[in-house]
Amino acid sequence: MSCRTWTRWHTCHPDRVQTQASAVVIGGGVMGTSIAYHLAAAGVRDVVLVERDELASGSTSKAAGGVRAQFSDELNVHLGARSLEAFGRFQEEIGYDIGLHRVGYLFLLSTPEEVASFEESVRLQNSLGVPSRMITPKEARKLSPLISTDGLLAAAYSPDDGHCTPEAVVHGYASAARALGVRILRHTEVTGIELHGSTITAVSTTLGRIATGVVICTAGPWSRAVGRMAGVELPVVPLRRQIAVTEPVKGLRPDLPMTIDFTTSLYFHAEGPGLLLGMSDPDERPGFATDTHDRWIPGLYAAMERRAPALLDLRRTGGWAGLYEVTPDHNALIGEATSVSRFLYATGFSGHGFLQGPAVGEVVRDLCLGRVPFVDVSPLSADRFAADAHRPEANLV
């Protein structure tokens, strides 16, 4: 059975899972709900999405919400730009307000190497229709008045980028998917994937067995375990990242861009009347812990003192921790397994998954249906690591 075969649900006891599906999507974040929606919109009515907790309860709800097309990898530029288009029409098409703010992304650059790298990236982006540009430190401070330009050499800026609300995107896609016939099973854990030889035959869950010939793994940091259920190696490692929220900022500009000090990875954008800010922690070790701690604060304060000293006067009022799903080259895994029939995956986005969710939903729909996607994602296959064909992405946050 494949996504190309429409099947009718079997009747069953109301508290048990329906027994047959053209495709089972594992994971209820932006990737899973986007793929389920795009499959249903293409006419596949018997899709089941399985989420062991609540929708958007994993990495998606912990994301900073940035959306951009400023990448160094051509594939990521395509995926980011296509997703920006989808976010722009999301309310009209899906019927959900996602709080989209097209305020731009501003990368602050402090070394000649960073400047050279971003100049090359901007040339690539411009060739693909992205209106990014290099600007001076003075222009950067005009856009983002909270920064200091001491030691700043240049900046890269694109006005089309911005940020929105991750949970709203997930629930919008989920609502639209349900309306098209997708069944979403929350608080349901996948316990196994059944194979007959190299062919998938079913997914076992805590609500029962779902006969299917197609599995789509969108389990984020938990994807390696899901892949191994089918004998597929997905090299994804979980890594905690923390976010802080501040008190209201007097005179905060509503058009403040997402501002990123590329040297330290310190970033911030407006969050209501205050700021949402974060930074990578070089001392963080892989693991599934999502409790918050203050070990990262000294490094955060040092980065603020260097690049945005005005932030030091702000009181923290909240924050949270979530998980990045990191691959060896910090780029996504998108494709279909070669060792098992009809095991597809979209995972390992290493921090830029939320912003690519709409476009990846289109791509995986087309892979599932045997269509040619709008962009060739074969270089993002998980097999690239065995072939020593790493594909690094430089513009990471």
mmCIF file of C-alpha atoms in Angstrom:
data_model
loop_
_atom_site.group_PDB
_atom_site.id
_atom_site.type_symbol
_atom_site.label_atom_id
_atom_site.label_comp_id
_atom_site.label_asym_id
_atom_site.label_seq_id
_atom_site.Cartn_x
_atom_site.Cartn_y
_atom_site.Cartn_z
ATOM 1 C CA MET A 1 0.000 0.000 0.000
ATOM 2 C CA SER A 2 1.277 3.490 -0.758
ATOM 3 C CA CYS A 3 0.218 7.121 -0.653
ATOM 4 C CA ARG A 4 -0.935 6.568 -4.228
ATOM 5 C CA THR A 5 -3.685 4.234 -3.026
ATOM 6 C CA TRP A 6 -6.737 5.728 -1.346
ATOM 7 C CA THR A 7 -8.213 3.341 1.221
ATOM 8 C CA ARG A 8 -11.349 3.425 3.292
ATOM 9 C CA TRP A 9 -11.134 3.442 7.093
ATOM 10 C CA HIS A 10 -12.209 0.264 8.810
ATOM 11 C CA THR A 11 -14.856 0.751 11.482
ATOM 12 C CA CYS A 12 -13.585 0.171 14.988
ATOM 13 C CA HIS A 13 -14.254 0.753 18.643
ATOM 14 C CA PRO A 14 -14.251 4.546 19.278
ATOM 15 C CA ASP A 15 -11.357 4.441 21.756
ATOM 16 C CA ARG A 16 -9.139 2.368 19.473
ATOM 17 C CA VAL A 17 -7.142 3.536 16.518
ATOM 18 C CA GLN A 18 -8.527 2.962 13.035
ATOM 19 C CA THR A 19 -6.727 0.043 11.501
ATOM 20 C CA GLN A 20 -5.570 1.141 8.065
ATOM 21 C CA ALA A 21 -3.917 4.194 6.511
ATOM 22 C CA SER A 22 -2.229 5.196 3.291
ATOM 23 C CA ALA A 23 0.433 6.932 5.354
ATOM 24 C CA VAL A 24 1.345 7.294 9.025
ATOM 25 C CA VAL A 25 3.135 10.506 10.014
ATOM 26 C CA ILE A 26 5.095 10.228 13.271
ATOM 27 C CA GLY A 27 5.465 13.548 15.103
ATOM 28 C CA GLY A 28 3.042 16.427 15.616
ATOM 29 C CA GLY A 29 5.227 19.485 15.184
ATOM 30 C CA VAL A 30 5.418 21.813 12.213
ATOM 31 C CA MET A 31 6.899 19.160 9.913
ATOM 32 C CA GLY A 32 4.332 16.495 10.715
ATOM 33 C CA THR A 33 1.295 18.753 10.518
ATOM 34 C CA SER A 34 2.535 20.474 7.359
ATOM 35 C CA ILE A 35 3.133 17.153 5.611
ATOM 36 C CA ALA A 36 -0.223 15.760 6.758
ATOM 37 C CA TYR A 37 -2.002 18.886 5.514
ATOM 38 C CA HIS A 38 -0.232 18.888 2.153
ATOM 39 C CA LEU A 39 -0.973 15.193 1.618
ATOM 40 C CA ALA A 40 -4.645 15.678 2.471
ATOM 41 C CA ALA A 41 -4.901 18.762 0.255
ATOM 42 C CA ALA A 42 -3.520 16.615 -2.575
ATOM 43 C CA GLY A 43 -6.395 14.172 -2.101
ATOM 44 C CA VAL A 44 -5.051 11.619 0.372
ATOM 45 C CA ARG A 45 -7.891 11.216 2.852
ATOM 46 C CA ASP A 46 -6.694 8.392 5.099
ATOM 47 C CA VAL A 47 -3.574 9.897 6.642
ATOM 48 C CA VAL A 48 -2.922 9.311 10.343
ATOM 49 C CA LEU A 49 -0.633 11.568 12.361
ATOM 50 C CA VAL A 50 0.626 10.123 15.642
ATOM 51 C CA GLU A 51 1.886 12.396 18.429
ATOM 52 C CA ARG A 52 2.874 11.004 21.805
ATOM 53 C CA ASP A 53 2.129 14.280 23.618
ATOM 54 C CA GLU A 54 0.294 17.436 22.527
ATOM 55 C CA LEU A 55 0.709 18.979 19.104
ATOM 56 C CA ALA A 56 3.705 21.349 18.951
ATOM 57 C CA SER A 57 4.881 20.148 22.361
ATOM 58 C CA GLY A 58 8.363 19.216 21.129
ATOM 59 C CA SER A 59 10.890 21.439 19.399
ATOM 60 C CA THR A 60 8.344 23.557 17.522
ATOM 61 C CA SER A 61 6.787 25.195 20.569
ATOM 62 C CA LYS A 62 10.243 26.023 21.938
ATOM 63 C CA ALA A 63 11.461 27.711 18.756
ATOM 64 C CA ALA A 64 12.214 31.430 18.617
ATOM 65 C CA GLY A 65 9.872 31.723 15.640
ATOM 66 C CA GLY A 66 12.317 33.260 13.160
ATOM 67 C CA VAL A 67 11.535 32.889 9.452
ATOM 68 C CA ARG A 68 14.160 33.659 6.807
ATOM 69 C CA ALA A 69 15.754 32.846 3.489
ATOM 70 C CA GLN A 70 19.251 34.074 4.393
ATOM 71 C CA PHE A 71 21.257 30.851 4.133
ATOM 72 C CA SER A 72 24.559 29.806 2.617
ATOM 73 C CA ASP A 73 23.221 26.552 1.132
ATOM 74 C CA GLU A 74 21.210 26.944 -2.074
ATOM 75 C CA LEU A 75 18.710 24.293 -0.992
ATOM 76 C CA ASN A 76 18.063 26.107 2.271
ATOM 77 C CA VAL A 77 17.582 29.394 0.427
ATOM 78 C CA HIS A 78 14.941 27.745 -1.757
ATOM 79 C CA LEU A 79 13.199 26.104 1.212
ATOM 80 C CA GLY A 80 13.301 29.293 3.274
ATOM 81 C CA ALA A 81 12.021 31.524 0.476
ATOM 82 C CA ARG A 82 9.218 29.108 -0.446
ATOM 83 C CA SER A 83 8.177 28.924 3.201
ATOM 84 C CA LEU A 84 8.196 32.718 3.522
ATOM 85 C CA GLU A 85 5.684 32.833 0.678
ATOM 86 C CA ALA A 86 3.506 30.290 2.472
ATOM 87 C CA PHE A 87 3.711 32.129 5.798
ATOM 88 C CA GLY A 88 2.667 35.297 3.971
ATOM 89 C CA ARG A 89 -0.573 33.732 2.728
ATOM 90 C CA PHE A 90 -1.125 31.466 5.743
ATOM 91 C CA GLN A 91 -4.058 33.385 7.216
ATOM 92 C CA GLU A 92 -5.864 33.541 3.888
ATOM 93 C CA GLU A 93 -5.145 29.949 2.887
ATOM 94 C CA ILE A 94 -5.262 28.118 6.227
ATOM 95 C CA GLY A 95 -7.457 30.506 8.208
ATOM 96 C CA TYR A 96 -5.114 31.075 11.161
ATOM 97 C CA ASP A 97 -3.440 34.261 12.320
ATOM 98 C CA ILE A 98 0.187 33.258 12.953
ATOM 99 C CA GLY A 99 1.359 36.664 14.194
ATOM 100 C CA LEU A 100 3.678 37.158 11.226
ATOM 101 C CA HIS A 101 5.983 40.176 11.525
ATOM 102 C CA ARG A 102 8.014 40.833 8.357
ATOM 103 C CA VAL A 103 10.588 42.963 10.152
ATOM 104 C CA GLY A 104 13.671 41.437 8.564
ATOM 105 C CA TYR A 105 16.721 39.535 9.772
ATOM 106 C CA LEU A 106 19.902 41.415 10.639
ATOM 107 C CA PHE A 107 23.195 39.506 10.927
ATOM 108 C CA LEU A 108 25.968 41.488 12.659
ATOM 109 C CA LEU A 109 29.457 40.641 11.412
ATOM 110 C CA SER A 110 32.680 41.300 13.337
ATOM 111 C CA THR A 111 35.459 39.509 11.451
ATOM 112 C CA PRO A 112 36.748 39.707 7.877
ATOM 113 C CA GLU A 113 35.987 36.002 7.459
ATOM 114 C CA GLU A 114 32.339 36.503 8.459
ATOM 115 C CA VAL A 115 32.013 39.450 6.075
ATOM 116 C CA ALA A 116 33.472 37.465 3.174
ATOM 117 C CA SER A 117 31.219 34.489 3.899
ATOM 118 C CA PHE A 118 28.078 36.605 4.049
ATOM 119 C CA GLU A 119 29.025 38.541 0.930
ATOM 120 C CA GLU A 120 29.159 35.225 -0.894
ATOM 121 C CA SER A 121 25.849 34.147 0.653
ATOM 122 C CA VAL A 122 24.158 37.424 -0.312
ATOM 123 C CA ARG A 123 25.309 36.981 -3.927
ATOM 124 C CA LEU A 124 23.771 33.498 -3.931
ATOM 125 C CA GLN A 125 20.561 34.720 -2.295
ATOM 126 C CA ASN A 126 20.206 37.602 -4.750
ATOM 127 C CA SER A 127 20.657 35.214 -7.676
ATOM 128 C CA LEU A 128 17.684 33.246 -6.312
ATOM 129 C CA GLY A 129 15.461 36.302 -5.855
ATOM 130 C CA VAL A 130 16.060 36.996 -2.152
ATOM 131 C CA PRO A 131 16.389 40.780 -1.521
ATOM 132 C CA SER A 132 19.196 40.533 1.041
ATOM 133 C CA ARG A 133 22.024 43.050 1.063
ATOM 134 C CA MET A 134 25.200 43.996 2.896
ATOM 135 C CA ILE A 135 24.939 47.173 4.974
ATOM 136 C CA THR A 136 27.233 49.333 7.087
ATOM 137 C CA PRO A 137 27.429 49.293 10.901
ATOM 138 C CA LYS A 138 25.742 52.712 10.946
ATOM 139 C CA GLU A 139 22.825 51.371 8.884
ATOM 140 C CA ALA A 140 22.615 48.322 11.147
ATOM 141 C CA ARG A 141 22.298 50.462 14.269
ATOM 142 C CA LYS A 142 19.578 52.538 12.636
ATOM 143 C CA LEU A 143 17.612 49.322 12.094
ATOM 144 C CA SER A 144 18.408 47.896 15.539
ATOM 145 C CA PRO A 145 19.115 50.772 17.976
ATOM 146 C CA LEU A 146 19.852 48.469 20.942
ATOM 147 C CA ILE A 147 23.182 47.331 19.491
ATOM 148 C CA SER A 148 26.681 48.726 19.845
ATOM 149 C CA THR A 149 28.739 49.078 16.671
ATOM 150 C CA ASP A 150 32.107 48.813 18.441
ATOM 151 C CA GLY A 151 34.171 46.305 16.481
ATOM 152 C CA LEU A 152 31.375 45.774 13.970
ATOM 153 C CA LEU A 153 32.611 45.552 10.367
ATOM 154 C CA ALA A 154 29.359 45.088 8.440
ATOM 155 C CA ALA A 155 25.947 43.450 8.548
ATOM 156 C CA ALA A 156 23.677 41.432 6.272
ATOM 157 C CA TYR A 157 19.982 42.293 6.105
ATOM 158 C CA SER A 158 16.894 41.050 4.290
ATOM 159 C CA PRO A 159 13.576 42.876 4.770
ATOM 160 C CA ASP A 160 11.455 39.868 3.761
ATOM 161 C CA ASP A 161 12.468 37.813 6.805
ATOM 162 C CA GLY A 162 10.921 38.104 10.267
ATOM 163 C CA HIS A 163 9.226 36.006 12.916
ATOM 164 C CA CYS A 164 5.857 34.475 13.777
ATOM 165 C CA THR A 165 4.207 32.175 16.340
ATOM 166 C CA PRO A 166 5.219 28.503 15.944
ATOM 167 C CA GLU A 167 2.264 27.010 17.849
ATOM 168 C CA ALA A 168 -0.203 28.924 15.670
ATOM 169 C CA VAL A 169 1.378 27.471 12.536
ATOM 170 C CA VAL A 170 1.089 23.918 13.893
ATOM 171 C CA HIS A 171 -2.503 24.301 15.031
ATOM 172 C CA GLY A 172 -3.424 25.986 11.771
ATOM 173 C CA TYR A 173 -2.049 23.111 9.730
ATOM 174 C CA ALA A 174 -3.610 20.554 12.085
ATOM 175 C CA SER A 175 -7.047 22.161 11.866
ATOM 176 C CA ALA A 176 -6.890 22.324 8.083
ATOM 177 C CA ALA A 177 -5.645 18.728 7.907
ATOM 178 C CA ARG A 178 -8.488 17.463 10.107
ATOM 179 C CA ALA A 179 -11.009 19.251 7.905
ATOM 180 C CA LEU A 180 -9.601 17.314 4.954
ATOM 181 C CA GLY A 181 -9.898 13.946 6.696
ATOM 182 C CA VAL A 182 -6.587 13.482 8.505
ATOM 183 C CA ARG A 183 -6.896 11.703 11.831
ATOM 184 C CA ILE A 184 -4.600 13.099 14.509
ATOM 185 C CA LEU A 185 -3.875 10.855 17.483
ATOM 186 C CA ARG A 186 -2.526 12.788 20.454
ATOM 187 C CA HIS A 187 -1.073 11.143 23.568
ATOM 188 C CA THR A 188 -0.345 8.086 21.448
ATOM 189 C CA GLU A 189 3.133 6.603 21.314
ATOM 190 C CA VAL A 190 4.602 4.642 18.436
ATOM 191 C CA THR A 191 6.002 1.415 19.857
ATOM 192 C CA GLY A 192 7.227 -0.274 16.689
ATOM 193 C CA ILE A 193 7.265 -0.448 12.912
ATOM 194 C CA GLU A 194 6.416 -3.836 11.391
ATOM 195 C CA LEU A 195 8.311 -5.068 8.353
ATOM 196 C CA HIS A 196 7.859 -7.950 5.963
ATOM 197 C CA GLY A 197 11.345 -8.282 4.589
ATOM 198 C CA SER A 198 12.187 -4.723 3.571
ATOM 199 C CA THR A 199 8.567 -3.640 3.188
ATOM 200 C CA ILE A 200 6.717 -1.686 5.864
ATOM 201 C CA THR A 201 3.418 -3.308 6.760
ATOM 202 C CA ALA A 202 2.207 -1.560 9.914
ATOM 203 C CA VAL A 203 2.902 0.849 12.761
ATOM 204 C CA SER A 204 2.290 -0.315 16.311
ATOM 205 C CA THR A 205 1.026 2.275 18.794
ATOM 206 C CA THR A 206 -0.277 2.398 22.327
ATOM 207 C CA LEU A 207 -3.772 2.670 20.814
ATOM 208 C CA GLY A 208 -3.347 -0.295 18.516
ATOM 209 C CA ARG A 209 -1.961 -1.367 15.158
ATOM 210 C CA ILE A 210 -2.226 0.696 11.989
ATOM 211 C CA ALA A 211 -1.744 -1.244 8.773
ATOM 212 C CA THR A 212 0.176 0.914 6.319
ATOM 213 C CA GLY A 213 2.829 0.755 3.670
ATOM 214 C CA VAL A 214 4.165 4.254 4.240
ATOM 215 C CA VAL A 215 5.785 5.831 7.309
ATOM 216 C CA ILE A 216 6.924 9.462 7.433
ATOM 217 C CA CYS A 217 9.253 10.286 10.315
ATOM 218 C CA THR A 218 9.036 13.859 11.574
ATOM 219 C CA ALA A 219 9.956 13.083 15.160
ATOM 220 C CA GLY A 220 12.590 15.786 15.553
ATOM 221 C CA PRO A 221 15.160 14.956 18.240
ATOM 222 C CA TRP A 222 13.567 11.524 18.677
ATOM 223 C CA SER A 223 13.951 10.585 15.002
ATOM 224 C CA ARG A 224 16.956 8.308 15.488
ATOM 225 C CA ALA A 225 14.891 5.985 17.703
ATOM 226 C CA VAL A 226 11.987 5.998 15.234
ATOM 227 C CA GLY A 227 14.316 5.277 12.322
ATOM 228 C CA ARG A 228 15.861 2.332 14.116
ATOM 229 C CA MET A 229 12.406 0.780 14.475
ATOM 230 C CA ALA A 230 12.540 0.369 10.698
ATOM 231 C CA GLY A 231 16.261 -0.348 10.482
ATOM 232 C CA VAL A 232 17.011 3.141 9.128
ATOM 233 C CA GLU A 233 19.874 5.183 10.565
ATOM 234 C CA LEU A 234 19.012 8.860 11.027
ATOM 235 C CA PRO A 235 22.029 10.602 12.604
ATOM 236 C CA VAL A 236 20.136 13.099 14.753
ATOM 237 C CA VAL A 237 21.367 14.209 18.185
ATOM 238 C CA PRO A 238 19.302 16.296 20.669
ATOM 239 C CA LEU A 239 20.896 19.451 22.043
ATOM 240 C CA ARG A 240 19.316 21.794 24.592
ATOM 241 C CA ARG A 241 18.948 25.473 23.698
ATOM 242 C CA GLN A 242 17.548 28.123 26.038
ATOM 243 C CA ILE A 243 15.511 31.279 25.487
ATOM 244 C CA ALA A 244 14.869 34.193 27.849
ATOM 245 C CA VAL A 245 12.084 36.787 27.803
ATOM 246 C CA THR A 246 12.494 40.277 29.246
ATOM 247 C CA GLU A 247 10.339 42.890 30.862
ATOM 248 C CA PRO A 248 8.781 45.589 28.623
ATOM 249 C CA VAL A 249 11.314 47.758 26.822
ATOM 250 C CA LYS A 250 10.565 51.467 26.820
ATOM 251 C CA GLY A 251 10.368 52.865 23.302
ATOM 252 C CA LEU A 252 10.769 49.446 21.666
ATOM 253 C CA ARG A 253 10.404 49.772 17.910
ATOM 254 C CA PRO A 254 7.615 47.604 16.466
ATOM 255 C CA ASP A 255 9.736 47.037 13.358
ATOM 256 C CA LEU A 256 12.833 45.844 15.245
ATOM 257 C CA PRO A 257 14.398 43.132 13.088
ATOM 258 C CA MET A 258 15.487 39.749 14.347
ATOM 259 C CA THR A 259 19.017 40.783 15.313
ATOM 260 C CA ILE A 260 21.857 38.258 15.471
ATOM 261 C CA ASP A 261 25.441 38.813 16.553
ATOM 262 C CA PHE A 262 26.960 36.136 14.351
ATOM 263 C CA THR A 263 30.210 35.847 16.309
ATOM 264 C CA THR A 264 28.509 34.871 19.558
ATOM 265 C CA SER A 265 25.089 33.735 18.186
ATOM 266 C CA LEU A 266 23.336 36.173 20.562
ATOM 267 C CA TYR A 267 19.959 37.019 19.020
ATOM 268 C CA PHE A 268 16.851 38.970 19.990
ATOM 269 C CA HIS A 269 13.536 40.129 18.600
ATOM 270 C CA ALA A 270 10.455 41.860 19.958
ATOM 271 C CA GLU A 271 8.094 39.644 21.940
ATOM 272 C CA GLY A 272 5.064 41.702 22.873
ATOM 273 C CA PRO A 273 6.301 44.749 24.795
ATOM 274 C CA GLY A 274 9.587 43.029 25.693
ATOM 275 C CA LEU A 275 12.296 40.992 24.003
ATOM 276 C CA LEU A 276 12.854 37.322 23.312
ATOM 277 C CA LEU A 277 16.550 36.510 23.314
ATOM 278 C CA GLY A 278 18.839 33.538 23.206
ATOM 279 C CA MET A 279 22.286 32.229 22.387
ATOM 280 C CA SER A 280 24.019 28.910 21.864
ATOM 281 C CA ASP A 281 25.873 27.454 24.832
ATOM 282 C CA PRO A 282 29.239 25.931 23.831
ATOM 283 C CA ASP A 283 29.287 23.935 27.069
ATOM 284 C CA GLU A 284 25.947 22.225 26.418
ATOM 285 C CA ARG A 285 26.216 18.487 25.844
ATOM 286 C CA PRO A 286 23.826 16.303 23.810
ATOM 287 C CA GLY A 287 20.837 14.951 25.676
ATOM 288 C CA PHE A 288 17.086 15.160 26.061
ATOM 289 C CA ALA A 289 17.012 17.421 29.140
ATOM 290 C CA THR A 290 14.744 20.460 28.729
ATOM 291 C CA ASP A 291 14.919 21.934 32.210
ATOM 292 C CA THR A 292 16.252 25.479 32.410
ATOM 293 C CA HIS A 293 19.468 26.418 34.188
ATOM 294 C CA ASP A 294 21.605 29.519 34.689
ATOM 295 C CA ARG A 295 24.965 28.106 33.601
ATOM 296 C CA TRP A 296 24.603 29.858 30.251
ATOM 297 C CA ILE A 297 23.910 33.278 31.752
ATOM 298 C CA PRO A 298 27.543 34.456 32.203
ATOM 299 C CA GLY A 299 28.229 33.791 28.527
ATOM 300 C CA LEU A 300 24.973 35.476 27.560
ATOM 301 C CA TYR A 301 25.819 38.554 29.612
ATOM 302 C CA ALA A 302 29.314 38.712 28.115
ATOM 303 C CA ALA A 303 27.833 38.641 24.609
ATOM 304 C CA MET A 304 25.318 41.355 25.514
ATOM 305 C CA GLU A 305 28.031 43.516 27.070
ATOM 306 C CA ARG A 306 30.032 43.273 23.854
ATOM 307 C CA ARG A 307 27.300 43.761 21.263
ATOM 308 C CA ALA A 308 24.091 45.002 22.937
ATOM 309 C CA PRO A 309 24.911 46.507 26.365
ATOM 310 C CA ALA A 310 21.454 48.095 26.585
ATOM 311 C CA LEU A 311 20.066 44.590 27.190
ATOM 312 C CA LEU A 312 22.004 44.252 30.449
ATOM 313 C CA ASP A 313 19.607 46.636 32.180
ATOM 314 C CA LEU A 314 16.554 44.527 31.360
ATOM 315 C CA ARG A 315 15.040 42.139 33.897
ATOM 316 C CA ARG A 316 14.364 38.573 32.852
ATOM 317 C CA THR A 317 10.697 37.701 33.343
ATOM 318 C CA GLY A 318 10.644 34.193 31.921
ATOM 319 C CA GLY A 319 12.138 31.703 29.546
ATOM 320 C CA TRP A 320 12.259 28.080 28.527
ATOM 321 C CA ALA A 321 14.483 25.375 27.099
ATOM 322 C CA GLY A 322 13.932 23.216 24.045
ATOM 323 C CA LEU A 323 15.821 20.800 21.834
ATOM 324 C CA TYR A 324 17.673 21.335 18.592
ATOM 325 C CA GLU A 325 17.802 18.215 16.389
ATOM 326 C CA VAL A 326 21.395 18.317 15.199
ATOM 327 C CA THR A 327 23.080 16.384 12.382
ATOM 328 C CA PRO A 328 26.843 16.047 11.802
ATOM 329 C CA ASP A 329 26.875 18.836 9.170
ATOM 330 C CA HIS A 330 24.112 20.938 10.764
ATOM 331 C CA ASN A 331 21.848 20.473 7.788
ATOM 332 C CA ALA A 332 18.537 18.692 7.369
ATOM 333 C CA LEU A 333 17.693 15.095 6.545
ATOM 334 C CA ILE A 334 14.959 14.981 3.909
ATOM 335 C CA GLY A 335 14.247 12.011 1.702
ATOM 336 C CA GLU A 336 13.256 8.368 1.498
ATOM 337 C CA ALA A 337 15.212 5.416 2.842
ATOM 338 C CA THR A 338 16.855 3.131 0.320
ATOM 339 C CA SER A 339 17.047 0.094 2.612
ATOM 340 C CA VAL A 340 13.336 -0.035 3.473
ATOM 341 C CA SER A 341 10.384 0.424 1.177
ATOM 342 C CA ARG A 342 8.500 3.698 1.758
ATOM 343 C CA PHE A 343 10.106 5.092 4.894
ATOM 344 C CA LEU A 344 10.334 8.851 4.395
ATOM 345 C CA TYR A 345 11.835 11.403 6.765
ATOM 346 C CA ALA A 346 12.112 15.134 7.391
ATOM 347 C CA THR A 347 14.216 15.815 10.446
ATOM 348 C CA GLY A 348 17.613 16.982 11.729
ATOM 349 C CA PHE A 349 17.116 20.637 10.797
ATOM 350 C CA SER A 350 19.645 21.853 13.388
ATOM 351 C CA GLY A 351 17.710 24.975 14.334
ATOM 352 C CA HIS A 352 16.071 26.004 11.054
ATOM 353 C CA GLY A 353 13.249 23.463 10.884
ATOM 354 C CA PHE A 354 10.310 25.617 11.912
ATOM 355 C CA LEU A 355 10.986 28.202 9.239
ATOM 356 C CA GLN A 356 11.180 25.526 6.511
ATOM 357 C CA GLY A 357 8.060 23.633 7.560
ATOM 358 C CA PRO A 358 5.698 24.802 4.796
ATOM 359 C CA ALA A 359 8.135 24.096 1.950
ATOM 360 C CA VAL A 360 9.232 20.736 3.357
ATOM 361 C CA GLY A 361 5.561 19.763 3.604
ATOM 362 C CA GLU A 362 5.288 20.283 -0.143
ATOM 363 C CA VAL A 363 8.504 18.398 -0.859
ATOM 364 C CA VAL A 364 7.646 15.324 1.214
ATOM 365 C CA ARG A 365 4.109 15.261 -0.222
ATOM 366 C CA ASP A 366 5.619 15.089 -3.694
ATOM 367 C CA LEU A 367 8.175 12.438 -2.728
ATOM 368 C CA CYS A 368 5.365 10.388 -1.254
ATOM 369 C CA LEU A 369 3.157 10.740 -4.327
ATOM 370 C CA GLY A 370 5.893 10.102 -6.853
ATOM 371 C CA ARG A 371 5.933 13.679 -8.100
ATOM 372 C CA VAL A 372 8.960 15.868 -8.814
ATOM 373 C CA PRO A 373 9.331 18.431 -5.957
ATOM 374 C CA PHE A 374 9.905 22.114 -6.677
ATOM 375 C CA VAL A 375 13.527 21.624 -5.568
ATOM 376 C CA ASP A 376 15.783 18.577 -5.670
ATOM 377 C CA VAL A 377 16.461 17.594 -2.058
ATOM 378 C CA SER A 378 18.426 14.446 -2.846
ATOM 379 C CA PRO A 379 21.657 16.048 -1.507
ATOM 380 C CA LEU A 380 19.933 16.122 1.909
ATOM 381 C CA SER A 381 19.464 12.355 1.989
ATOM 382 C CA ALA A 382 20.623 10.653 5.185
ATOM 383 C CA ASP A 383 22.819 8.477 2.967
ATOM 384 C CA ARG A 384 25.173 11.410 2.374
ATOM 385 C CA PHE A 385 27.069 10.671 5.564
ATOM 386 C CA ALA A 386 27.894 7.125 4.547
ATOM 387 C CA ALA A 387 29.099 8.532 1.220
ATOM 388 C CA ASP A 388 31.165 11.213 2.985
ATOM 389 C CA ALA A 389 29.144 13.875 1.138
ATOM 390 C CA HIS A 390 28.500 16.259 3.982
ATOM 391 C CA ARG A 391 26.562 19.425 3.073
ATOM 392 C CA PRO A 392 27.283 22.076 5.699
ATOM 393 C CA GLU A 393 25.148 25.135 6.329
ATOM 394 C CA ALA A 394 27.194 28.136 7.507
ATOM 395 C CA ASN A 395 24.472 30.640 8.481
ATOM 396 C CA LEU A 396 23.436 28.920 11.715
ATOM 397 C CA VAL A 397 21.876 30.509 14.786
#
